[in-house]
Amino acid sequence: MTVPYDPEVIEKSARDQWDSARVFEVDEDPGKDKFYCLTMFPYPSGKLHMGHVRVFTISDVIARFHRMQGKHVLQPMGWDAFGMPAENAAIQRGIPPAQWTYKNIDDMREQLKRLGYAYDWSREITTCRPEYYRWEQWLFTRMFDKGLVYKKNAVVNWDPVDQTVLANEQVIDGRGWRSDALVERREIPQWFMKITAYADELLAELDNMPGWPESVKTMQRNWIGRSEGVELAFEVEGRHPPLTVYTTRPDTLFGVTYMAVAAEHPLAAKAAEGDPAIAAFIEDCRKTGAAEATLETMEKKGMPLGISAIHPLTGEEIPLWVANFVLMSYGTGAVMAVPGHDARDWEFAKKHGLPIRQVIAPADGSRIDIDNSVFVDKGVLVNSGEYDGMDYQTAFNAIADHFEQIGSGRRTVNYRLRDWGVSRQRYWGAPIPIIYCDTCGAVPVPADQLPVVLPEDVEFTGVGSPLKDMPEFYETDCPTCSAPARRETDTFDTFVESSWYFARYACPDADDVMLDERARYWMPVDQYTGGVEHAILHLLYSRFFQRVMRDEGLTERAEPFTNLLTQGMVLKDGAKMSKAKGNTVDPQALIEQYGADTVRLFMMFAAPPEQALEWSDDGVQGSFRFLRRFWTAVHAHLDAGPAGELDLATLNAAQKELRRKTHQTIEKISDDIGRRHAFNTAVAAAMELLNAINKLGDATELDRAVVRESLSAVVLMLSPIVPHICDALWKALGHSEPLIDQQWPLVDRDALQQDMIELVVQVNGKLRGRISAAVDADNDSIVEQALADPNVRRFIDGKTIRKTIVVPGRLVNVVV
RNA sequence: GCCCGGGUGGCGGAAUUGGUAGACGCUGCGGACUUAAAAUCCGCUGGCCGCAAGGCCGUGCCGGUUCGAGUCCGGCCCUGGGCACCA
């Protein structure tokens, strides 16, 4: 009998061979066509989960495929090592976050190696190491010098019991996750990066990124949210300064029936002085989390302030309200309300009995009842004095011109995008390199004093950051005047580390510069793969950082990722696999049971990469059985005897058919993997070909020659997905050069030729028959043949043929 | 609430540019092999009608465009992701 399929043995053998020959370690070689293949690096949470296995396998298949296409492939791996889970683990287990993190990294690295990924481990990056984060500290100080960072107050979730800032995730139903206290909004000073300075460029360049999914580009466009509108001032009665508001719909200005300000607005505070009810309302508004989803879904509440603004065109008195849905931190903290033509304003007006006025009529002349339903479309102005009858654009220009002429307004471009707040009141992150001096203010740490090292040996209690209790950390001297000064104890948002790691893989050991000339060789990333959940924040921050690095002269490229693949989640029983739901499947156990190839194959076969993947134990079984069938097929073929010469001139019909199937399959799988990233259909095509191979059999030397060609092609084409078994089978087929150095198989065009093809015949679009026609048959003879088909005749006899449609190579449709 | 996806047999999915709906695999059922079981191999497997040939219905729901719609358009339902301090 043949050799049994023993994954453990063959997988170790393949790994040892790759390791000892260091086949995945690459240097810069300008003579070669580089291909930089990257996945979003993992957070070292403890153990590998199925989501990791999925994304890493997708990327590995792409990397190995391009290697076989002759590309000089770099595929690195590293660790996004700062973050909250390490602090939580420290609280629960009393282990310092650093120790917990490093242990997890060691465990997960071993698991990754067992999966046979083609990583260049010599470039491994760990973001919590000072030699890594020193360079983002350095870049921050450069941005400081250029005015790209600044400090301002920003809203956080405040837990009044634990006296600590909470992440949005730590706010459950409006309460602190540990204290259960009602969370409040609080403003504290924080550092910001001016991503808005790049808003136009980040938006415009999306049009030149064909390698990104449309959905991701659309999300980013909407997130940046460029709008053109008018900023205009409303005078306020009494001795108050005017209120400035921004609107994209100046055409609806005559429909303003009230205005609303944020709870934190000075006008609200003024009104509260004389009215305890308003003061109580303002106090109440603060008792909510800061997340936008919370603010947008909560009940819209408001109170009149007893102050009026003056309508700038009609002179009417407009009542001022304080409302919980207006935020001080966005825009001017005040909005004008047009209930007739804005859904939120309409609902608020209905609830509080405020007047609703129609000032826009539908362009098609139809009538609407503004008291029954809001009308938000653009149309023609009515009830708007001299502007009546104008369309949106005419009115926009006329009103904008008016305000610009009288000097109480101007056209502006507004962005929804806000600057990036990078301060975190946490311990386990990269220290923000700023020193506060009583005389010199905030001073960036000079380059020769970087990195500001985070002390790793700490007592971590969970109440506040230990850095705030470590004088040996925060006590220092001012770099400018040498007076005693205090270090910033806030750390960076962990998105800062992940916004530039991709470039650092090019030169992870550079110790006197952030990026060196090697980054010019490897950047940009040719293929980036990761979860859709990163479609906006991580990917936008990375595009921003790449531009900051470009403007610093570190790289020429503006865009970091040429092609983007966003992969779906791994589900079990319809829900995302998670510890909380208790529906996880441990990859390690499966690898031990079936081997890495089976797990890799199942991941690639069960669903296309962008879609959610439903876990199935039976499906994994099936993948294992396929690999065993594959193994047996090759060995049975070898046992059947030597293969003869592949003499194409003497092939019989069945042999020709297998060759055609083989080369059709090479064509299909090349396209499926290389262009479509449809790994599931690539595997299906390989399975089909193997079925066809088994059907032909190994009876004669010529059969065996044809089968040998087909089997070799299957081994080569499946090798990116299941590299270990293919390595062993390649050797078994008698090849002396290792599979890892082989080129992708080529299509033999001659083998694809066929004389006859099958066409479908439809009558009125319904399938009624099939005909076999010569490839080069003309339309008339095809129609003639179609009309002669007995079953087709049943449906056309006695009827008039109005039209016949021939779709070449596919079908004939007879319309009767 | 706002932005972006998804919905096809018992299940995962296929149908790539508007052209044969259900490839490939799983499950299930039947058979071969076996003392038996496992493993393996062969056959069938969307629903309804029919001995068969074949017919009718069918891609979340309602409507439209077209010779032809899973695919395009309008409206709705359900569901997943994101919403700036989870990563």
Short mmCIF file of C-alpha atoms (C1' of nucleotides) in Angstrom, two decimals, chain A residues 80 84 167-169 190 215 219 222-223 292 297 416 418 424-426 606 618 625 628-629 668 675-676 680 687-688 766 768 770 805 810 813, chain B residues 1 3-5 12-16 19-21 23-27 39-41 54-57 67-68 80-87:
data_model
loop_
_atom_site.label_atom_id
_atom_site.label_comp_id
_atom_site.label_asym_id
_atom_site.label_seq_id
_atom_site.Cartn_x
_atom_site.Cartn_y
_atom_site.Cartn_z
CA ASP A 80 0.42 45.93 18.04
CA MET A 84 -6.21 48.26 27.30
CA ALA A 167 -13.17 54.30 27.07
CA ASN A 168 -16.46 54.14 25.15
CA GLU A 169 -16.25 50.37 25.47
CA GLN A 190 -5.65 66.89 25.31
CA SER A 215 -17.38 50.75 -0.10
CA MET A 219 -17.06 55.43 3.91
CA ASN A 222 -18.50 60.42 4.01
CA TRP A 223 -16.33 60.45 7.11
CA GLU A 292 -21.62 59.86 18.94
CA THR A 297 -29.88 57.97 19.47
CA ARG A 416 -17.14 66.54 9.27
CA ARG A 418 -12.25 66.39 13.26
CA ARG A 424 -4.92 58.86 26.64
CA GLN A 425 -5.00 58.92 30.42
CA ARG A 426 -3.52 55.41 30.54
CA ALA A 606 -15.58 27.91 3.09
CA ASP A 618 -17.98 19.00 9.27
CA ARG A 625 -10.68 14.23 3.54
CA ARG A 628 -6.13 12.73 1.98
CA ARG A 629 -7.81 11.99 -1.37
CA LYS A 668 -9.25 29.91 -13.98
CA ARG A 675 -7.14 39.03 -9.81
CA ARG A 676 -10.34 38.09 -8.02
CA ASN A 680 -12.99 29.43 -2.59
CA MET A 687 -11.22 19.69 -6.74
CA GLU A 688 -13.02 19.41 -10.07
CA LYS A 766 -37.18 29.96 -20.83
CA ARG A 768 -36.27 24.59 -23.80
CA ARG A 770 -29.66 22.30 -25.96
CA ILE A 805 -31.28 36.54 -30.34
CA ARG A 810 -23.84 30.85 -24.96
CA ASN A 813 -33.41 32.98 -27.52
"C1'" G B 1 -29.97 58.51 14.47
"C1'" C B 3 -22.54 56.03 6.88
"C1'" C B 4 -21.11 51.16 4.47
"C1'" G B 5 -22.14 45.93 3.58
"C1'" G B 12 -21.30 26.74 3.52
"C1'" G B 13 -21.43 28.68 -1.00
"C1'" A B 14 -21.25 29.06 -7.18
"C1'" A B 15 -23.30 31.84 -11.21
"C1'" U B 16 -16.78 37.04 -13.06
"C1'" G B 19 -27.68 35.32 -20.83
"C1'" U B 20 -28.30 27.47 -18.64
"C1'" A B 21 -29.86 29.30 -10.94
"C1'" A B 23 -20.62 24.53 -9.63
"C1'" C B 24 -17.56 22.62 -5.55
"C1'" G B 25 -18.06 20.85 -0.71
"C1'" C B 26 -20.91 19.41 3.76
"C1'" U B 27 -25.18 16.88 5.67
"C1'" A B 39 -12.49 4.26 6.80
"C1'" U B 40 -13.06 4.14 1.56
"C1'" C B 41 -15.76 3.82 -3.08
"C1'" G B 54 -41.01 16.66 -19.64
"C1'" G B 55 -43.85 20.62 -17.13
"C1'" C B 56 -44.96 24.36 -13.23
"C1'" C B 57 -42.84 27.18 -9.16
"C1'" C B 67 -36.36 39.14 -25.71
"C1'" G B 68 -34.14 37.60 -20.98
"C1'" G B 80 -23.75 42.45 10.12
"C1'" G B 81 -19.80 46.38 10.52
"C1'" G B 82 -18.41 51.57 11.78
"C1'" C B 83 -19.61 56.19 14.43
"C1'" A B 84 -13.66 59.30 16.48
"C1'" C B 85 -11.03 56.32 24.10
"C1'" C B 86 -12.04 48.18 21.89
"C1'" A B 87 -8.27 46.87 18.55
#
